[in-house]
Short mmCIF file of C-alpha atoms in Angstrom, two decimals:
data_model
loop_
_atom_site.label_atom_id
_atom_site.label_comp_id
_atom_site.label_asym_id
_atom_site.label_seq_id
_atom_site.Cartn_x
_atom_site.Cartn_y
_atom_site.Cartn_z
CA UNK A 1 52.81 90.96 112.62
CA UNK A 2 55.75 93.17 112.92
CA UNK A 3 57.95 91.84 109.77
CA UNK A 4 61.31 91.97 111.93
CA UNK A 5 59.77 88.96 113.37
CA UNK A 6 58.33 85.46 112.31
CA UNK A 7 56.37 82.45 113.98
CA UNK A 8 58.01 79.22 114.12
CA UNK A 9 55.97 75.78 114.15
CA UNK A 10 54.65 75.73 117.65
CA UNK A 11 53.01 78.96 117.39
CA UNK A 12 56.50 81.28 119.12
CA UNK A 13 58.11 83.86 118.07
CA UNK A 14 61.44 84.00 117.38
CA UNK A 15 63.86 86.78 115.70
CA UNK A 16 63.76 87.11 112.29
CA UNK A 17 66.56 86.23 110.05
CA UNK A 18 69.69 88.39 110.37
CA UNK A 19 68.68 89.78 106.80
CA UNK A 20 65.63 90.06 107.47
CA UNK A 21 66.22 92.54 110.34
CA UNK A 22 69.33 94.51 107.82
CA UNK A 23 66.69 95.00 105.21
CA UNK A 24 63.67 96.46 107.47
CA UNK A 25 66.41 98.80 109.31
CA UNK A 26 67.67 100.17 105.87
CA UNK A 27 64.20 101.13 104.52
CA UNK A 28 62.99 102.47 107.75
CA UNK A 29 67.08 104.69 107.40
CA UNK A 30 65.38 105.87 103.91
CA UNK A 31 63.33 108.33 105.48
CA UNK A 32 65.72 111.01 107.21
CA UNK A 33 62.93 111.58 110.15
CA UNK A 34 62.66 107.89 111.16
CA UNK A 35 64.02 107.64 115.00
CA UNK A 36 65.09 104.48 115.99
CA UNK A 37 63.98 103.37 119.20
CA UNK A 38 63.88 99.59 119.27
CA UNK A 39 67.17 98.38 118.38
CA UNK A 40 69.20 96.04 121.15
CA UNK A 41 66.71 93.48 120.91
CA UNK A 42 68.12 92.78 117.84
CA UNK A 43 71.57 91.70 118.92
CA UNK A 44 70.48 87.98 119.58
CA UNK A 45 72.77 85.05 119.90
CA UNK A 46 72.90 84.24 115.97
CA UNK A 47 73.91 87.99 115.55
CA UNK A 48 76.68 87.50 118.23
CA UNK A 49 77.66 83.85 116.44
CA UNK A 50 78.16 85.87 113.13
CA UNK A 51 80.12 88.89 114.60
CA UNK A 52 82.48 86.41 116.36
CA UNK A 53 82.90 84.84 112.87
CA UNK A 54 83.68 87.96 111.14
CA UNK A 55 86.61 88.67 113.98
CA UNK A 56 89.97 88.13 112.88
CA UNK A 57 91.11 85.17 114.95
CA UNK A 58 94.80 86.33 114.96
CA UNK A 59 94.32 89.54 116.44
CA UNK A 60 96.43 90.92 119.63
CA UNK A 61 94.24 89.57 122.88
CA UNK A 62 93.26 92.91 125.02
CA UNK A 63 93.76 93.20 128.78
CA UNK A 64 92.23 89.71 129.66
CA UNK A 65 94.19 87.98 127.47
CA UNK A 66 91.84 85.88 125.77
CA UNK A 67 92.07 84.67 122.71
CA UNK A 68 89.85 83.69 120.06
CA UNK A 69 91.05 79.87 120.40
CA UNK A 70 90.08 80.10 123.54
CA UNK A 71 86.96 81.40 123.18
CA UNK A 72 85.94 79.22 120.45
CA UNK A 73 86.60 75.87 122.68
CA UNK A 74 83.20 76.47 124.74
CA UNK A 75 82.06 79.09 121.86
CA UNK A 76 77.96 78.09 122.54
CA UNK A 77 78.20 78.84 126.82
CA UNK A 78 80.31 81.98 125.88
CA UNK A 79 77.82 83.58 123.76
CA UNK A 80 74.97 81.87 125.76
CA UNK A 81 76.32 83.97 129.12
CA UNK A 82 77.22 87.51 126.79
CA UNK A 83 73.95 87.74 125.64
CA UNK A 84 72.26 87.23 128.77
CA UNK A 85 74.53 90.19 130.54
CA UNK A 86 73.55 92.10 127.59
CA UNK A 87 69.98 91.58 127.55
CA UNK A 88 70.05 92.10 131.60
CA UNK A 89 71.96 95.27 130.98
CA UNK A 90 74.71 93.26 133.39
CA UNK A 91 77.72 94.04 130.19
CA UNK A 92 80.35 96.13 131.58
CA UNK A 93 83.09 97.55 128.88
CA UNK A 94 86.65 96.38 130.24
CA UNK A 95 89.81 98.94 129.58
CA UNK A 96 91.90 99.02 125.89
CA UNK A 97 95.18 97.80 126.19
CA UNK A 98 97.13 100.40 124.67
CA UNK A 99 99.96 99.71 122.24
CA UNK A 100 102.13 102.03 119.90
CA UNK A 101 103.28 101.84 117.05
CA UNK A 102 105.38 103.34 114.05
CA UNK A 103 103.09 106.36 111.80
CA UNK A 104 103.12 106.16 108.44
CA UNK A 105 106.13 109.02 108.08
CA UNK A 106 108.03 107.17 110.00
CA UNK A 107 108.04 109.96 112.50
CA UNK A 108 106.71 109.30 115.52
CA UNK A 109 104.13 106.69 116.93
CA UNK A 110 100.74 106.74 117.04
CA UNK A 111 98.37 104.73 119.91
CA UNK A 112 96.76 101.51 118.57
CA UNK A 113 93.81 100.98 121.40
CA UNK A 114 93.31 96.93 121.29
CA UNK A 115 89.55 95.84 123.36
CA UNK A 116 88.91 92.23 124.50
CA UNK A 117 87.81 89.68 122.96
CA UNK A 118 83.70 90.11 123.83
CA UNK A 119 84.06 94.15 123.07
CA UNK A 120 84.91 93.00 119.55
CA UNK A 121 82.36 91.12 119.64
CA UNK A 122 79.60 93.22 120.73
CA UNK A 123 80.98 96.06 118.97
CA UNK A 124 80.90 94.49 115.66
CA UNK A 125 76.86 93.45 116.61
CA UNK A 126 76.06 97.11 117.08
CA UNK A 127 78.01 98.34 114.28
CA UNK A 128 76.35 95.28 111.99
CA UNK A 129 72.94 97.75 112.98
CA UNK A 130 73.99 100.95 112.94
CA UNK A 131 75.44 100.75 109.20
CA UNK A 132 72.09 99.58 108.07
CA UNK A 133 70.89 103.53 109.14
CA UNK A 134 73.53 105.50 108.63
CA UNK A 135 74.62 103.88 105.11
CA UNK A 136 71.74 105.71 104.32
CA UNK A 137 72.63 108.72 105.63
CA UNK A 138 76.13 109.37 104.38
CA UNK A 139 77.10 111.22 101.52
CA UNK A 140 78.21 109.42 98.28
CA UNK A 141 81.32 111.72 98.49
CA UNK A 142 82.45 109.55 101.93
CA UNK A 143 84.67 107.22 100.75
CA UNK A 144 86.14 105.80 104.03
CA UNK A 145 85.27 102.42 106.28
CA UNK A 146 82.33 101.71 104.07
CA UNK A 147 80.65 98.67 102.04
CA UNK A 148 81.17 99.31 98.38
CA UNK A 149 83.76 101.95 99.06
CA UNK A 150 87.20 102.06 98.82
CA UNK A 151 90.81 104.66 98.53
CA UNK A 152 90.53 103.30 94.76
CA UNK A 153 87.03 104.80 94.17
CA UNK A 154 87.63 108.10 95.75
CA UNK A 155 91.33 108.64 93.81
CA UNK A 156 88.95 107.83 90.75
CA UNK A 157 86.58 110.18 91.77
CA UNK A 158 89.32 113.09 92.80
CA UNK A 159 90.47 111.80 89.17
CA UNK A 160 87.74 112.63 87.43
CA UNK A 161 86.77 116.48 89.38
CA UNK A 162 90.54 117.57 88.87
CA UNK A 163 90.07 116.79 85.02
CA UNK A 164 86.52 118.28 84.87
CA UNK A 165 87.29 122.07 85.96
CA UNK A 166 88.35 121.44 89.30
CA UNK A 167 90.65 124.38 89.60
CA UNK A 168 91.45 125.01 92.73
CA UNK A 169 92.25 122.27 95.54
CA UNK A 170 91.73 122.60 99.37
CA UNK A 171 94.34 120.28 100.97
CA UNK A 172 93.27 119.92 104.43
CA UNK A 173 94.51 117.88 107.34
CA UNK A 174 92.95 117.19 111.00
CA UNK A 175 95.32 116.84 113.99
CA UNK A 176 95.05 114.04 116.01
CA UNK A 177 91.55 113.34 114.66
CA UNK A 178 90.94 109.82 116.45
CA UNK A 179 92.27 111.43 119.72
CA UNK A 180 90.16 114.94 119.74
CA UNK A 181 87.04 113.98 119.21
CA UNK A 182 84.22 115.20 121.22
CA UNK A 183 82.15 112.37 123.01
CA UNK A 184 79.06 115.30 124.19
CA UNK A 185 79.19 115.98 120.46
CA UNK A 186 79.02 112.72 119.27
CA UNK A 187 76.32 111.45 121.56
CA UNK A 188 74.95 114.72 120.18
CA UNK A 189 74.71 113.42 116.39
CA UNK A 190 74.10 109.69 117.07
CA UNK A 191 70.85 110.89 119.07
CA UNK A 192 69.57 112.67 116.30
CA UNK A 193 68.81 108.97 114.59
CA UNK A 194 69.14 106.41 117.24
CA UNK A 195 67.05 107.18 120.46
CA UNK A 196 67.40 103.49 121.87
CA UNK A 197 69.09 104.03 125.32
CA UNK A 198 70.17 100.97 125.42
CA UNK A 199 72.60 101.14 122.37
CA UNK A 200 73.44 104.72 123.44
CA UNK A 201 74.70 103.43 126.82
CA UNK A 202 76.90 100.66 125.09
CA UNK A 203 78.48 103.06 123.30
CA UNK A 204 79.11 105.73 126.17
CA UNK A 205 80.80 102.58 128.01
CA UNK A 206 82.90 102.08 125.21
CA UNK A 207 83.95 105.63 124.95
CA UNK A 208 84.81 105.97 128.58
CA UNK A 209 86.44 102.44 129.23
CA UNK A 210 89.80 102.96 131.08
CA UNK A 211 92.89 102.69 128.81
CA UNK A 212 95.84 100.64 130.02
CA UNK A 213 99.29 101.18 129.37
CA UNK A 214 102.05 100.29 131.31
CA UNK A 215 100.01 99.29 134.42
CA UNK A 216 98.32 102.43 134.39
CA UNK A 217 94.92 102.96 133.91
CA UNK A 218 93.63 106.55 132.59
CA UNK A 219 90.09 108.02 131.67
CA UNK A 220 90.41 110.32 129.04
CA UNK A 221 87.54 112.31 128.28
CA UNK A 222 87.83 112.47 124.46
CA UNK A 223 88.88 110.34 121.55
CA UNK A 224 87.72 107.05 120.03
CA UNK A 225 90.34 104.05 120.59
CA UNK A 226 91.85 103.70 116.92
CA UNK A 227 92.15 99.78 116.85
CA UNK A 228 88.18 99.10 118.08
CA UNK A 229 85.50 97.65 116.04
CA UNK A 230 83.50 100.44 116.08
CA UNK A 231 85.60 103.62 116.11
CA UNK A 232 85.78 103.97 112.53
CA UNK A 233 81.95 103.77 112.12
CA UNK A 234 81.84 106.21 114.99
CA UNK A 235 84.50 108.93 113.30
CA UNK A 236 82.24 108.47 109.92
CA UNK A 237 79.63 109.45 111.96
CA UNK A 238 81.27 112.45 113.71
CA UNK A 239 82.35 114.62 110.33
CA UNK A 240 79.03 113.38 108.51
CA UNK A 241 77.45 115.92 110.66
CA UNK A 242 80.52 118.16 111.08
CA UNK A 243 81.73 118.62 107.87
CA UNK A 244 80.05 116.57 105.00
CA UNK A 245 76.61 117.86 105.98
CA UNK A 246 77.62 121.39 106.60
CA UNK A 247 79.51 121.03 103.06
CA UNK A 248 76.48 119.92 101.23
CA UNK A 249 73.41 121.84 102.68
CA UNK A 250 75.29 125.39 103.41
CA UNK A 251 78.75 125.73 101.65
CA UNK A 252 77.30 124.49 97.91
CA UNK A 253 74.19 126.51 97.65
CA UNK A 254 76.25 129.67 98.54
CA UNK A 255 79.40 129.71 96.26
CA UNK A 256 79.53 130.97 92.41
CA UNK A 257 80.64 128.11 90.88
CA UNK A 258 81.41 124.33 91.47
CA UNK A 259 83.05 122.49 94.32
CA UNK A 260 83.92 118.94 95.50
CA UNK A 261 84.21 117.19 98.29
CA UNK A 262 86.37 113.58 98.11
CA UNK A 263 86.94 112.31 102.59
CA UNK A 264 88.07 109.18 103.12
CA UNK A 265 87.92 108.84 106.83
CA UNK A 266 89.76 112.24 108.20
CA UNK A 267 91.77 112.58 105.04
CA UNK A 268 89.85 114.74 103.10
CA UNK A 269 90.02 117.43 99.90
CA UNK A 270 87.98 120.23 98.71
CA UNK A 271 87.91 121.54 95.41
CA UNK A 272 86.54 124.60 93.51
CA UNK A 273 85.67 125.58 89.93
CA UNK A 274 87.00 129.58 91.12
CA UNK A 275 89.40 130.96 93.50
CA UNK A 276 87.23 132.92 95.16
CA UNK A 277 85.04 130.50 96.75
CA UNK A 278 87.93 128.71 97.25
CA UNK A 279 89.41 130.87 99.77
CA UNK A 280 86.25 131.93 101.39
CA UNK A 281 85.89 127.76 101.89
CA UNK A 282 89.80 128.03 103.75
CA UNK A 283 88.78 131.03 105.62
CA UNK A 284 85.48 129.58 107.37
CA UNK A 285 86.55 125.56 107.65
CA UNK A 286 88.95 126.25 110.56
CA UNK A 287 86.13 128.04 112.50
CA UNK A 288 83.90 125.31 111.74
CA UNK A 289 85.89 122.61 112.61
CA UNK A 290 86.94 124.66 116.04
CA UNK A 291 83.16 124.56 116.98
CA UNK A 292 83.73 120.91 117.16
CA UNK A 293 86.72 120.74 119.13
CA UNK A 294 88.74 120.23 116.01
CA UNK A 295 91.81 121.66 114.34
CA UNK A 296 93.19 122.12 111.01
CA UNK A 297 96.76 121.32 111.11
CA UNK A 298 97.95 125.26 110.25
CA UNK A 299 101.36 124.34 108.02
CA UNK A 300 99.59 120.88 106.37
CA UNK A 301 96.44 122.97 104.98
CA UNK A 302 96.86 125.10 102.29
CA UNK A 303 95.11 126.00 98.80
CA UNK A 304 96.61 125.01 95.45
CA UNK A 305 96.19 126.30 92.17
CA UNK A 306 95.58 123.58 90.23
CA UNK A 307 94.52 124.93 86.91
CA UNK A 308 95.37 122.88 83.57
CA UNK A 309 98.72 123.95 82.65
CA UNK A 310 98.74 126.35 79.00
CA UNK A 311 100.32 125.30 76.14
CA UNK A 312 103.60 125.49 76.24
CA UNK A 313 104.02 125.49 79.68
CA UNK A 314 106.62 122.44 81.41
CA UNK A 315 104.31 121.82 84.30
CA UNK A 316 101.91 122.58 85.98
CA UNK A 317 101.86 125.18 89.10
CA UNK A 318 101.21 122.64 92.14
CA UNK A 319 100.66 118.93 93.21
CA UNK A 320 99.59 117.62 96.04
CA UNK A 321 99.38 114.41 97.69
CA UNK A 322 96.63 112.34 98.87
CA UNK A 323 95.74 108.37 100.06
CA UNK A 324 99.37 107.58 99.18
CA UNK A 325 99.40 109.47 95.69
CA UNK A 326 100.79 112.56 94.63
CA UNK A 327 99.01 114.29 91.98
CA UNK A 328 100.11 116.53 89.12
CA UNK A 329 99.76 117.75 85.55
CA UNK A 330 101.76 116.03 83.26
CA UNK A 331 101.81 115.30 79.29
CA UNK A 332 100.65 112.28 77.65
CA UNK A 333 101.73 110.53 74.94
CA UNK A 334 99.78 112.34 72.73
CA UNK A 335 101.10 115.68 74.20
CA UNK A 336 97.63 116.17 76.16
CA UNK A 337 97.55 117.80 79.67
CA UNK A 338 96.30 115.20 82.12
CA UNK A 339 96.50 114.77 85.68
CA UNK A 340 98.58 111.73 86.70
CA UNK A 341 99.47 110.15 89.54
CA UNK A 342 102.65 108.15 91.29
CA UNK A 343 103.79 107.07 94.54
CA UNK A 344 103.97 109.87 97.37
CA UNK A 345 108.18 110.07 97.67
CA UNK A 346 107.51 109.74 101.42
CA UNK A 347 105.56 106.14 101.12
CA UNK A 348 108.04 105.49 98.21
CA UNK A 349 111.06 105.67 100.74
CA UNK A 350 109.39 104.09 103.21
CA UNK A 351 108.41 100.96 100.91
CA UNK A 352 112.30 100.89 100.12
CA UNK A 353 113.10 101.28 103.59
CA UNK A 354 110.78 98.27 104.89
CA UNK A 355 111.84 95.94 102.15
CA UNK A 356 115.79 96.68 103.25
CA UNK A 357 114.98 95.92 106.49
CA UNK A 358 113.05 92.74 105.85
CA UNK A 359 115.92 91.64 104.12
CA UNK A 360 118.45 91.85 105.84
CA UNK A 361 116.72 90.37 109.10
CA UNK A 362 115.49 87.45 107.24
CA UNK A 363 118.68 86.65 105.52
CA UNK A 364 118.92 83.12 107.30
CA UNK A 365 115.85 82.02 106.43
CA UNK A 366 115.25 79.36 103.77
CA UNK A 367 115.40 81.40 100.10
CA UNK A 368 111.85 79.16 99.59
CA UNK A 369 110.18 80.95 102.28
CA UNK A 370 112.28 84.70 101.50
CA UNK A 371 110.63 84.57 98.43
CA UNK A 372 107.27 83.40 99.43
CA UNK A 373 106.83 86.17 101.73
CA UNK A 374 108.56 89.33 98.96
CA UNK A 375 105.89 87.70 96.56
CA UNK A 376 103.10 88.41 99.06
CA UNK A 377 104.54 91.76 99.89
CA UNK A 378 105.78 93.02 96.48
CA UNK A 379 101.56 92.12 95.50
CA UNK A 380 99.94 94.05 98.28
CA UNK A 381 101.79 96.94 96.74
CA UNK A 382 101.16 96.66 93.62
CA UNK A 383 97.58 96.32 94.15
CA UNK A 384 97.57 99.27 95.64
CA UNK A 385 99.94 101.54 94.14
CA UNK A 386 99.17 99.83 90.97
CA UNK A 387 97.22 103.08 88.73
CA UNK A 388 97.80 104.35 85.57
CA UNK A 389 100.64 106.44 85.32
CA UNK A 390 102.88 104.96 88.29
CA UNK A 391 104.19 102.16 86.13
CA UNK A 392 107.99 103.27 86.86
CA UNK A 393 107.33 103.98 90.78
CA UNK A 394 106.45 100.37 90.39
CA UNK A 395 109.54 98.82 88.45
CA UNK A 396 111.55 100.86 91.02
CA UNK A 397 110.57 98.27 93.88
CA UNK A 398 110.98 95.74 91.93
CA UNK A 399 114.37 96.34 91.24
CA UNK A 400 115.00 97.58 94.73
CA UNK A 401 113.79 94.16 96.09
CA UNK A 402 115.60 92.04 93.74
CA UNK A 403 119.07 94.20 94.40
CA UNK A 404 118.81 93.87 98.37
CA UNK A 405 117.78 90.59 98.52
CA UNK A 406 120.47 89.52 96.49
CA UNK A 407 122.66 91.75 98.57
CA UNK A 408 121.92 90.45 101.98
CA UNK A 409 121.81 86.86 100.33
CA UNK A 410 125.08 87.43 99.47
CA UNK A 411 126.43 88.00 103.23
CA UNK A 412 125.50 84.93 104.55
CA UNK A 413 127.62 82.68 102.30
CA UNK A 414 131.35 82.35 102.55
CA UNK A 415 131.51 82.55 98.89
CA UNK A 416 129.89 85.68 97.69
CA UNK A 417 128.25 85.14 94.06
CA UNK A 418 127.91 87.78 91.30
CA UNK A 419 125.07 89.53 90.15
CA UNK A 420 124.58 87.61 87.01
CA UNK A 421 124.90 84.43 88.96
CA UNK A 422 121.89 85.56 91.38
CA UNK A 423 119.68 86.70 88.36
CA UNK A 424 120.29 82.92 86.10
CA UNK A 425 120.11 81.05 89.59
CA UNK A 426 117.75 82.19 92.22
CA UNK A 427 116.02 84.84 90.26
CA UNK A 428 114.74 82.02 87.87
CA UNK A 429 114.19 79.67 90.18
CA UNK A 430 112.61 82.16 92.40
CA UNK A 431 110.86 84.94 89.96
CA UNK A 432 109.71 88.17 91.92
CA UNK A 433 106.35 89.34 90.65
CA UNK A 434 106.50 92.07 87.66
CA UNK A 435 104.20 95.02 88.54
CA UNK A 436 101.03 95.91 86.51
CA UNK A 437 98.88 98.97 86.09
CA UNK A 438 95.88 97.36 88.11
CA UNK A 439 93.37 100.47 88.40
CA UNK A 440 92.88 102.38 85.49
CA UNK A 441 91.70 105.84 85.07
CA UNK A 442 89.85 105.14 82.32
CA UNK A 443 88.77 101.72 82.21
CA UNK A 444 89.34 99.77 85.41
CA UNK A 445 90.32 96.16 85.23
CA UNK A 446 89.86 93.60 88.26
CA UNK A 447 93.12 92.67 89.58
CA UNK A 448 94.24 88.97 89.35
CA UNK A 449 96.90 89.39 92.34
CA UNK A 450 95.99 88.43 95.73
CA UNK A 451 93.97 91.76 96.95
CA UNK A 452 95.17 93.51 100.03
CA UNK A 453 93.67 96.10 102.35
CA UNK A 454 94.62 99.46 101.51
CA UNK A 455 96.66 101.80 103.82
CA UNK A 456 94.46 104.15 103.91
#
């Protein structure tokens, strides 16, 4: 009996555990030349159950406005009637409500695609399969949207190539990534595992459902919605077979020494043991990208020399900045060269400029529910900008924080109160969490703060 399946009392057969299927589609994903042909028939109702309950429940409602309240009032009938348009092919993929909002440089906005309700759902289904075969076909160097993976394993990573004879750094950056990319391409690499039409058809629905903004509906031709359950499985997908692949099995074998590759999503650095392979690397990864309908950003890539500073020297040559981090040669305490890291200025002044702001619009609230909400704020960045080496990037918010909040305090009394009246009054009553050095370089500790999601 196929093992995906399993007979109940009365002699039926009935799907297997959700598991059960997980396990037999990751050891089938072991072999690279397994095609997967059977797969829909695994999205049952218990897989649909569990991929509602995974959903954030808060989340913006897309074009029909439903919520997941809503839904979950008649939650058995709902699921009862998706999978039945599902399994009669009947599903049709409604448009993305578009939204924008601010990019992390505060320059600009970027679009924030947000699907229904029942996309989400059925999206998070097939992406619940599709990890189980392509978890086993990404590189360990992919860093990005990925169980076990995190922005704090590939800076540890990056950490440990740039002290190991990583010499020369690649700093590369993709324009418009989410926006550019190629949907004949990318039906292109997902049929090279997954030959089940019927998956390949939910996906092509997903990548040409209408986007609504304004009252106007467009088709473009190109892009994945940032904001859907599955894009960010779907841009893994894209520069596994673009760029980590082509890294791997033709870059390495040819060069003379060396080299690295750290991505997280489209954010992504190459390093090299000598110079020479180095630039060769930076001469042919625009023309490989290109082939793919994808551009390096010309002013945003360039190639550092990042050698170990010699003794004697103040600092080293270059830095360069990456997930939030800038990196550079510095001194220890014991007058070693290492490479540390701090805050990128850019996210610095933008922490500074988002705690101001909060501040000051908040003022009226009660001081109770202020602080509540710094605390949770002031934590999510420590836990992330919280590395060894960044301890004063750190105290700087701190202080920040505690100075406008006692400033914008201060102008909604009649009777403004002195500094050393806020600090032995509401700064005691009302502590603001010290920072910490959370992720180590050399021996990471698990953080006892409330974790966040990085920003990555």
């Amino acid at each position: 009996m196929n093992n995906h399946w399993r007979e109940t009392v009365n002699g039926t057969l009935s799907p297997a555990p959700l598991s059960t299927v997980l396990q037999w589609i990751a050891k089938r994903a072991k072999d690279k030349t397994f095609e997967f042909w059977t797969l829909a028939h695994h999205i049952t109702k218990e897989m649909l159950w569990d991929s509602f309950r995974r959903l954030r429940k808060d989340a913006a409602a897309g074009v029909d406005g439903q919520t997941a309240t809503e839904y979950a009032r008649n939650l058995a009938v709902n699921l009862e009637g998706l999978h039945r348009r599902l399994k009669e092919q009947q599903y049709r993929a409604p448009a993305v409500r578009r939204v924008w909002i601010p990019k992390g440089d505060g320059k600009g906005q970027r679009p924030l695609g947000i699907p229904t309700l029942e996309d989400k759902i059925v999206q998070r289904a097939v992406v619940t399969l599709l990890e189980g075969i392509y978890e086993e076909e990404f590189y360990d160097f992919s860093y990005g949207y990925r169980k076990g993976k995190s922005c704090h394993k590939a800076l540890e990573a990056l950490w440990q190539h740039t002290m190991n004879g990583m010499q020369w750094v690649i700093d590369a950056d993709i324009s418009d990534y989410f926006t550019t990319i190629d949907h004949a391409h990318l039906r292109k690499f997902l049929g090279e595992r997954v030959k089940d039409q019927s998956i390949i058809r939910l996906i092509g629905k997903w990548l040409n459902a209408g986007i609504l903004e304004d009252e106007m509906l467009t088709y473009p031709d190109r892009g994945t919605p940032q904001g859907g359950v599955i894009s960010p499985l779907l841009a893994n997908i894209y520069l596994h077979y673009v760029l980590d692949k082509w890294f791997a099995e033709v870059v390495k074998p040819r060069l003379k020494g060396k080299a690295h590759l750290v991505r997280v999503a489209d954010d992504f650095v190459i390093g090299c043991e000598r110079e020479d392979d180095a630039r060769r690397i930076l001469e042919v990864l625009p023309k490989r990208l290109a082939k793919y309908d994808l551009t390096i950003h010309p002013t945003k890539t360039r190639l550092l020399d990042f050698r170990r500073p010699k003794l004697g020297a103040a600092k080293g040559k270059d830095a360069f900045d990456f997930l939030g981090f800038r990196h550079h040669w510095m001194k220890s305490r014991r007058g070693n060269w290492i490479v540390k890291r701090k805050t990128e200025p850019k996210r610095l002044r933008r922490t500074l400029k988002r705690i101001r702001d909060w501040c000051r619009e908040n003022r009226h609230r009660p001081v109770r529910e202020q602080h509540k909400t710094l605390n949770v704020r002031l934590r999510g960045h420590y836990n992330y900008f919280g590395v060894t080496g960044n301890y004063r990037a750190l105290q700087a918010v701190l202080r920040w924080a505690e100075r406008q909040w006692f400033m914008w305090l201060n102008r909604r009394g009649s009777k403004p109160r002195s500094w050393q009246l806020f600090r032995d009054t509401v700064l005691v009553t009302f502590p603001l969490p010290r920072p910490g050095i959370l992720h180590s370089a050399l021996a990471p500790i698990q953080c006892s703060l409330q974790v966040s999601k990085c920003s990555c």
